[in-house]
PDB file of C-alpha atoms in Angstrom:
ATOM      1  CA  UNK A   1       0.000   0.000   0.000  1.00  0.00           C
ATOM      2  CA  UNK A   2       1.389   3.398  -0.929  1.00  0.00           C
ATOM      3  CA  UNK A   3       0.120   6.900  -0.289  1.00  0.00           C
ATOM      4  CA  UNK A   4      -1.791   8.332  -3.240  1.00  0.00           C
ATOM      5  CA  UNK A   5      -3.516  11.578  -4.027  1.00  0.00           C
ATOM      6  CA  UNK A   6      -7.231  12.252  -4.218  1.00  0.00           C
ATOM      7  CA  UNK A   7      -8.009  14.219  -7.359  1.00  0.00           C
ATOM      8  CA  UNK A   8      -9.989  13.995 -10.570  1.00  0.00           C
ATOM      9  CA  UNK A   9     -12.867  11.649 -11.354  1.00  0.00           C
ATOM     10  CA  UNK A  10     -13.724   9.582  -8.275  1.00  0.00           C
ATOM     11  CA  UNK A  11     -15.811   6.677  -9.587  1.00  0.00           C
ATOM     12  CA  UNK A  12     -18.052   4.872  -7.088  1.00  0.00           C
ATOM     13  CA  UNK A  13     -19.158   1.407  -8.160  1.00  0.00           C
ATOM     14  CA  UNK A  14     -22.796   0.470  -8.688  1.00  0.00           C
ATOM     15  CA  UNK A  15     -24.382  -2.376  -6.710  1.00  0.00           C
ATOM     16  CA  UNK A  16     -23.915  -5.189  -9.223  1.00  0.00           C
ATOM     17  CA  UNK A  17     -23.899  -8.876  -8.228  1.00  0.00           C
ATOM     18  CA  UNK A  18     -22.363  -9.818 -11.594  1.00  0.00           C
ATOM     19  CA  UNK A  19     -18.614  -9.525 -10.977  1.00  0.00           C
ATOM     20  CA  UNK A  20     -17.617  -9.979 -14.615  1.00  0.00           C
ATOM     21  CA  UNK A  21     -19.969  -7.210 -15.722  1.00  0.00           C
ATOM     22  CA  UNK A  22     -18.780  -4.960 -12.904  1.00  0.00           C
ATOM     23  CA  UNK A  23     -15.141  -5.459 -13.872  1.00  0.00           C
ATOM     24  CA  UNK A  24     -15.911  -4.713 -17.508  1.00  0.00           C
ATOM     25  CA  UNK A  25     -17.654  -1.473 -16.611  1.00  0.00           C
ATOM     26  CA  UNK A  26     -14.909  -0.406 -14.240  1.00  0.00           C
ATOM     27  CA  UNK A  27     -12.214  -1.113 -16.808  1.00  0.00           C
ATOM     28  CA  UNK A  28     -13.999   1.173 -19.258  1.00  0.00           C
ATOM     29  CA  UNK A  29     -14.087   3.942 -16.645  1.00  0.00           C
ATOM     30  CA  UNK A  30     -10.395   3.507 -15.850  1.00  0.00           C
ATOM     31  CA  UNK A  31      -9.494   3.593 -19.527  1.00  0.00           C
ATOM     32  CA  UNK A  32     -11.481   6.814 -19.790  1.00  0.00           C
ATOM     33  CA  UNK A  33      -9.528   8.497 -17.030  1.00  0.00           C
ATOM     34  CA  UNK A  34     -11.081   7.730 -13.645  1.00  0.00           C
ATOM     35  CA  UNK A  35      -8.296   8.358 -11.132  1.00  0.00           C
ATOM     36  CA  UNK A  36      -9.950   6.928  -8.022  1.00  0.00           C
ATOM     37  CA  UNK A  37     -12.267   3.941  -7.641  1.00  0.00           C
ATOM     38  CA  UNK A  38     -14.399   3.343  -4.594  1.00  0.00           C
ATOM     39  CA  UNK A  39     -15.938  -0.102  -4.144  1.00  0.00           C
ATOM     40  CA  UNK A  40     -19.402   0.393  -2.682  1.00  0.00           C
ATOM     41  CA  UNK A  41     -21.931  -2.420  -2.523  1.00  0.00           C
ATOM     42  CA  UNK A  42     -24.538  -2.160   0.224  1.00  0.00           C
ATOM     43  CA  UNK A  43     -26.520  -5.232  -0.805  1.00  0.00           C
ATOM     44  CA  UNK A  44     -23.903  -7.949  -1.401  1.00  0.00           C
ATOM     45  CA  UNK A  45     -23.163 -10.723   1.053  1.00  0.00           C
ATOM     46  CA  UNK A  46     -19.671 -10.948   2.589  1.00  0.00           C
ATOM     47  CA  UNK A  47     -18.201 -13.547   0.211  1.00  0.00           C
ATOM     48  CA  UNK A  48     -19.248 -11.575  -2.858  1.00  0.00           C
ATOM     49  CA  UNK A  49     -17.881  -8.358  -1.419  1.00  0.00           C
ATOM     50  CA  UNK A  50     -14.558 -10.088  -0.783  1.00  0.00           C
ATOM     51  CA  UNK A  51     -14.508 -11.510  -4.308  1.00  0.00           C
ATOM     52  CA  UNK A  52     -15.390  -8.222  -5.984  1.00  0.00           C
ATOM     53  CA  UNK A  53     -13.061  -6.112  -3.874  1.00  0.00           C
ATOM     54  CA  UNK A  54     -10.139  -8.467  -4.552  1.00  0.00           C
ATOM     55  CA  UNK A  55     -10.808  -8.429  -8.293  1.00  0.00           C
ATOM     56  CA  UNK A  56     -11.134  -4.655  -8.359  1.00  0.00           C
ATOM     57  CA  UNK A  57      -7.910  -4.308  -6.391  1.00  0.00           C
ATOM     58  CA  UNK A  58      -6.085  -6.263  -9.085  1.00  0.00           C
ATOM     59  CA  UNK A  59      -7.703  -4.208 -11.842  1.00  0.00           C
ATOM     60  CA  UNK A  60      -6.800  -0.900 -10.216  1.00  0.00           C
ATOM     61  CA  UNK A  61      -3.196  -2.091  -9.838  1.00  0.00           C
ATOM     62  CA  UNK A  62      -3.053  -2.529 -13.604  1.00  0.00           C
ATOM     63  CA  UNK A  63      -4.166   1.053 -14.151  1.00  0.00           C
ATOM     64  CA  UNK A  64      -2.251   2.512 -11.178  1.00  0.00           C
ATOM     65  CA  UNK A  65      -5.558   3.830  -9.840  1.00  0.00           C
ATOM     66  CA  UNK A  66      -6.251   4.687  -6.215  1.00  0.00           C
ATOM     67  CA  UNK A  67      -8.576   2.055  -4.728  1.00  0.00           C
ATOM     68  CA  UNK A  68     -10.882   2.907  -1.831  1.00  0.00           C
ATOM     69  CA  UNK A  69     -13.386   0.646  -0.052  1.00  0.00           C
ATOM     70  CA  UNK A  70     -16.604   2.130   1.301  1.00  0.00           C
ATOM     71  CA  UNK A  71     -17.395   1.718   5.000  1.00  0.00           C
ATOM     72  CA  UNK A  72     -15.471  -1.520   5.610  1.00  0.00           C
ATOM     73  CA  UNK A  73     -11.947  -0.956   6.915  1.00  0.00           C
ATOM     74  CA  UNK A  74     -11.428  -4.671   7.575  1.00  0.00           C
ATOM     75  CA  UNK A  75     -12.212  -5.493   3.948  1.00  0.00           C
ATOM     76  CA  UNK A  76      -9.981  -2.666   2.748  1.00  0.00           C
ATOM     77  CA  UNK A  77      -7.099  -4.027   4.783  1.00  0.00           C
ATOM     78  CA  UNK A  78      -7.748  -7.614   3.677  1.00  0.00           C
ATOM     79  CA  UNK A  79      -7.533  -6.814  -0.051  1.00  0.00           C
ATOM     80  CA  UNK A  80      -4.717  -4.279   0.240  1.00  0.00           C
ATOM     81  CA  UNK A  81      -6.827  -1.282  -0.757  1.00  0.00           C
ATOM     82  CA  UNK A  82      -5.238   2.152  -0.659  1.00  0.00           C
ATOM     83  CA  UNK A  83      -7.847   3.347   1.795  1.00  0.00           C
ATOM     84  CA  UNK A  84     -11.390   3.440   3.103  1.00  0.00           C
ATOM     85  CA  UNK A  85     -14.225   5.949   3.083  1.00  0.00           C
ATOM     86  CA  UNK A  86     -16.408   6.221   6.180  1.00  0.00           C
ATOM     87  CA  UNK A  87     -19.684   7.981   6.898  1.00  0.00           C
ATOM     88  CA  UNK A  88     -21.264   9.315  10.037  1.00  0.00           C
ATOM     89  CA  UNK A  89     -22.152   5.909  11.459  1.00  0.00           C
ATOM     90  CA  UNK A  90     -19.180   3.867  10.288  1.00  0.00           C
ATOM     91  CA  UNK A  91     -16.825   4.226  13.227  1.00  0.00           C
ATOM     92  CA  UNK A  92     -14.091   6.658  14.145  1.00  0.00           C
ATOM     93  CA  UNK A  93     -11.066   7.737  12.172  1.00  0.00           C
ATOM     94  CA  UNK A  94      -8.849   6.462  15.009  1.00  0.00           C
ATOM     95  CA  UNK A  95     -10.332   2.951  14.882  1.00  0.00           C
ATOM     96  CA  UNK A  96     -10.076   2.893  11.112  1.00  0.00           C
ATOM     97  CA  UNK A  97      -6.450   4.013  11.277  1.00  0.00           C
ATOM     98  CA  UNK A  98      -5.580   1.039  13.477  1.00  0.00           C
ATOM     99  CA  UNK A  99      -6.827  -1.318  10.770  1.00  0.00           C
ATOM    100  CA  UNK A 100      -5.261   0.478   7.805  1.00  0.00           C
ATOM    101  CA  UNK A 101      -1.984   1.648   9.292  1.00  0.00           C
ATOM    102  CA  UNK A 102      -0.331   5.022   8.938  1.00  0.00           C
ATOM    103  CA  UNK A 103      -0.166   4.963   5.126  1.00  0.00           C
ATOM    104  CA  UNK A 104      -3.821   4.115   4.498  1.00  0.00           C
ATOM    105  CA  UNK A 105      -6.032   6.844   3.066  1.00  0.00           C
ATOM    106  CA  UNK A 106      -9.084   7.680   5.172  1.00  0.00           C
ATOM    107  CA  UNK A 107     -11.904   9.748   3.712  1.00  0.00           C
ATOM    108  CA  UNK A 108     -14.876  11.003   5.692  1.00  0.00           C
ATOM    109  CA  UNK A 109     -18.356  12.070   4.572  1.00  0.00           C
ATOM    110  CA  UNK A 110     -19.149  15.488   6.024  1.00  0.00           C
ATOM    111  CA  UNK A 111     -22.436  16.097   4.198  1.00  0.00           C
ATOM    112  CA  UNK A 112     -23.166  19.850   4.367  1.00  0.00           C
ATOM    113  CA  UNK A 113     -21.429  20.435   7.695  1.00  0.00           C
ATOM    114  CA  UNK A 114     -17.924  21.972   7.618  1.00  0.00           C
ATOM    115  CA  UNK A 115     -17.483  21.477  11.405  1.00  0.00           C
ATOM    116  CA  UNK A 116     -17.570  17.716  10.769  1.00  0.00           C
ATOM    117  CA  UNK A 117     -14.675  18.176   8.364  1.00  0.00           C
ATOM    118  CA  UNK A 118     -12.647  20.068  10.950  1.00  0.00           C
ATOM    119  CA  UNK A 119     -13.235  17.291  13.466  1.00  0.00           C
ATOM    120  CA  UNK A 120     -12.356  14.620  10.910  1.00  0.00           C
ATOM    121  CA  UNK A 121      -9.062  16.380  10.194  1.00  0.00           C
ATOM    122  CA  UNK A 122      -8.331  16.680  13.902  1.00  0.00           C
ATOM    123  CA  UNK A 123      -8.708  12.901  14.126  1.00  0.00           C
ATOM    124  CA  UNK A 124      -6.401  12.325  11.159  1.00  0.00           C
ATOM    125  CA  UNK A 125      -8.603  12.050   8.051  1.00  0.00           C
ATOM    126  CA  UNK A 126      -6.805  12.416   4.715  1.00  0.00           C
ATOM    127  CA  UNK A 127      -9.692  13.853   2.705  1.00  0.00           C
ATOM    128  CA  UNK A 128     -13.289  14.948   3.237  1.00  0.00           C
ATOM    129  CA  UNK A 129     -16.414  14.747   1.087  1.00  0.00           C
ATOM    130  CA  UNK A 130     -19.353  17.147   0.933  1.00  0.00           C
ATOM    131  CA  UNK A 131     -22.776  16.768  -0.704  1.00  0.00           C
ATOM    132  CA  UNK A 132     -25.293  16.277  -2.076  1.00  0.00           C
ATOM    133  CA  UNK A 133     -24.803  19.260  -4.354  1.00  0.00           C
ATOM    134  CA  UNK A 134     -27.517  18.180  -6.786  1.00  0.00           C
ATOM    135  CA  UNK A 135     -30.505  15.813  -6.576  1.00  0.00           C
ATOM    136  CA  UNK A 136     -29.273  12.229  -6.438  1.00  0.00           C
ATOM    137  CA  UNK A 137     -31.113   9.145  -7.658  1.00  0.00           C
ATOM    138  CA  UNK A 138     -28.834   6.974  -5.498  1.00  0.00           C
ATOM    139  CA  UNK A 139     -29.637   8.910  -2.317  1.00  0.00           C
ATOM    140  CA  UNK A 140     -32.828  10.884  -3.005  1.00  0.00           C
ATOM    141  CA  UNK A 141     -33.179  11.895   0.650  1.00  0.00           C
ATOM    142  CA  UNK A 142     -29.603  13.142   1.038  1.00  0.00           C
ATOM    143  CA  UNK A 143     -29.063  16.530   2.665  1.00  0.00           C
ATOM    144  CA  UNK A 144     -28.374  19.395   0.270  1.00  0.00           C
ATOM    145  CA  UNK A 145     -25.052  21.214   0.152  1.00  0.00           C
ATOM    146  CA  UNK A 146     -24.453  24.623  -1.420  1.00  0.00           C
ATOM    147  CA  UNK A 147     -21.636  25.509  -3.799  1.00  0.00           C
ATOM    148  CA  UNK A 148     -20.875  28.535  -1.601  1.00  0.00           C
ATOM    149  CA  UNK A 149     -20.205  26.152   1.301  1.00  0.00           C
ATOM    150  CA  UNK A 150     -17.746  24.255  -0.876  1.00  0.00           C
ATOM    151  CA  UNK A 151     -15.938  27.479  -1.737  1.00  0.00           C
ATOM    152  CA  UNK A 152     -15.658  28.427   1.936  1.00  0.00           C
ATOM    153  CA  UNK A 153     -14.521  24.949   2.964  1.00  0.00           C
ATOM    154  CA  UNK A 154     -11.842  24.940   0.275  1.00  0.00           C
ATOM    155  CA  UNK A 155     -10.386  28.113   1.791  1.00  0.00           C
ATOM    156  CA  UNK A 156     -10.304  26.623   5.284  1.00  0.00           C
ATOM    157  CA  UNK A 157      -9.162  23.034   4.681  1.00  0.00           C
ATOM    158  CA  UNK A 158      -5.712  21.836   3.704  1.00  0.00           C
ATOM    159  CA  UNK A 159      -6.726  18.340   2.541  1.00  0.00           C
ATOM    160  CA  UNK A 160      -8.407  17.223  -0.693  1.00  0.00           C
ATOM    161  CA  UNK A 161     -12.116  18.000  -0.900  1.00  0.00           C
ATOM    162  CA  UNK A 162     -14.481  15.652  -2.758  1.00  0.00           C
ATOM    163  CA  UNK A 163     -17.895  16.732  -4.065  1.00  0.00           C
ATOM    164  CA  UNK A 164     -20.717  14.215  -4.415  1.00  0.00           C
ATOM    165  CA  UNK A 165     -24.402  14.054  -5.243  1.00  0.00           C
ATOM    166  CA  UNK A 166     -26.119  14.111  -8.626  1.00  0.00           C
ATOM    167  CA  UNK A 167     -22.986  15.256 -10.423  1.00  0.00           C
ATOM    168  CA  UNK A 168     -22.825  15.258 -14.218  1.00  0.00           C
ATOM    169  CA  UNK A 169     -20.171  16.460 -16.630  1.00  0.00           C
ATOM    170  CA  UNK A 170     -22.314  19.561 -17.129  1.00  0.00           C
ATOM    171  CA  UNK A 171     -22.974  20.644 -13.541  1.00  0.00           C
ATOM    172  CA  UNK A 172     -19.646  19.322 -12.271  1.00  0.00           C
ATOM    173  CA  UNK A 173     -17.712  22.183 -13.865  1.00  0.00           C
ATOM    174  CA  UNK A 174     -19.063  24.625 -11.284  1.00  0.00           C
ATOM    175  CA  UNK A 175     -17.884  22.382  -8.454  1.00  0.00           C
ATOM    176  CA  UNK A 176     -14.375  22.103  -9.872  1.00  0.00           C
ATOM    177  CA  UNK A 177     -14.277  25.885 -10.234  1.00  0.00           C
ATOM    178  CA  UNK A 178     -15.435  26.212  -6.618  1.00  0.00           C
ATOM    179  CA  UNK A 179     -12.478  24.160  -5.467  1.00  0.00           C
ATOM    180  CA  UNK A 180     -13.446  20.491  -5.544  1.00  0.00           C
ATOM    181  CA  UNK A 181     -10.330  18.358  -5.938  1.00  0.00           C
ATOM    182  CA  UNK A 182     -12.388  15.354  -7.009  1.00  0.00           C
ATOM    183  CA  UNK A 183     -15.914  14.625  -8.232  1.00  0.00           C
ATOM    184  CA  UNK A 184     -17.532  11.455  -6.896  1.00  0.00           C
ATOM    185  CA  UNK A 185     -19.867  10.035  -9.523  1.00  0.00           C
ATOM    186  CA  UNK A 186     -22.159   7.025  -9.777  1.00  0.00           C
ATOM    187  CA  UNK A 187     -25.196   7.300 -12.060  1.00  0.00           C
ATOM    188  CA  UNK A 188     -23.839   9.726 -14.661  1.00  0.00           C
ATOM    189  CA  UNK A 189     -20.916   7.369 -15.245  1.00  0.00           C
ATOM    190  CA  UNK A 190     -22.354   3.860 -15.139  1.00  0.00           C
ATOM    191  CA  UNK A 191     -25.646   4.751 -16.858  1.00  0.00           C
ATOM    192  CA  UNK A 192     -23.851   6.428 -19.757  1.00  0.00           C
ATOM    193  CA  UNK A 193     -24.094   4.709 -23.169  1.00  0.00           C
ATOM    194  CA  UNK A 194     -20.288   4.960 -23.425  1.00  0.00           C
ATOM    195  CA  UNK A 195     -18.675   4.714 -19.996  1.00  0.00           C
ATOM    196  CA  UNK A 196     -15.163   5.470 -21.211  1.00  0.00           C
ATOM    197  CA  UNK A 197     -16.326   8.595 -23.004  1.00  0.00           C
ATOM    198  CA  UNK A 198     -18.276   9.735 -19.962  1.00  0.00           C
ATOM    199  CA  UNK A 199     -15.139   9.293 -17.853  1.00  0.00           C
ATOM    200  CA  UNK A 200     -13.127  11.337 -20.353  1.00  0.00           C
ATOM    201  CA  UNK A 201     -15.670  14.145 -20.160  1.00  0.00           C
ATOM    202  CA  UNK A 202     -15.339  14.264 -16.373  1.00  0.00           C
ATOM    203  CA  UNK A 203     -11.563  14.086 -16.608  1.00  0.00           C
ATOM    204  CA  UNK A 204     -11.556  17.027 -19.013  1.00  0.00           C
ATOM    205  CA  UNK A 205     -13.229  19.224 -16.386  1.00  0.00           C
ATOM    206  CA  UNK A 206     -10.016  19.146 -14.357  1.00  0.00           C
ATOM    207  CA  UNK A 207      -7.836  19.932 -17.351  1.00  0.00           C
ATOM    208  CA  UNK A 208      -9.876  23.099 -17.892  1.00  0.00           C
ATOM    209  CA  UNK A 209      -9.806  24.202 -14.236  1.00  0.00           C
TER     210      UNK A 209
END
């Protein structure tokens, strides 16, 4: 495991029980320019999660892509992921650090609350995520975050800031301009008719920033 940066298109996997199909989709996204991959599957049983995470770890090695596991620090450690992303109810940064070691990347969801980000940094988080900035089909009841909050947070925080929630290659430009280091995307990537092209369009937003 080596320390990596958090920047660019941050692809979050869909819940797909078909591992071969999932790997095919992810490979397209990586070929298109996704720089970070987060494995997130809320519905899979433990054996499938282990299988998929291990396969995705190998795939991300091939593309030299940062690999993050959602919520499950033990799984992240078991497959040699670069890090883990935790939410409000997923345990403390300190506990997660014990499982990942000093070089593991820990990201924390801070929703629309900058004070949560300050506390996460105090505990040793490596990046923070804010959202939802736009209506999300994945989390339709998610709290709303304002672009002005992102701008203010970017001025105050000295770690990478990830934006999430209903992001497309059209509305994502405003978030990059406001200071987002990475855009976390689900639906607009995996539901695209050409996943690689969709990834390239997101990647281009950072080249223009």
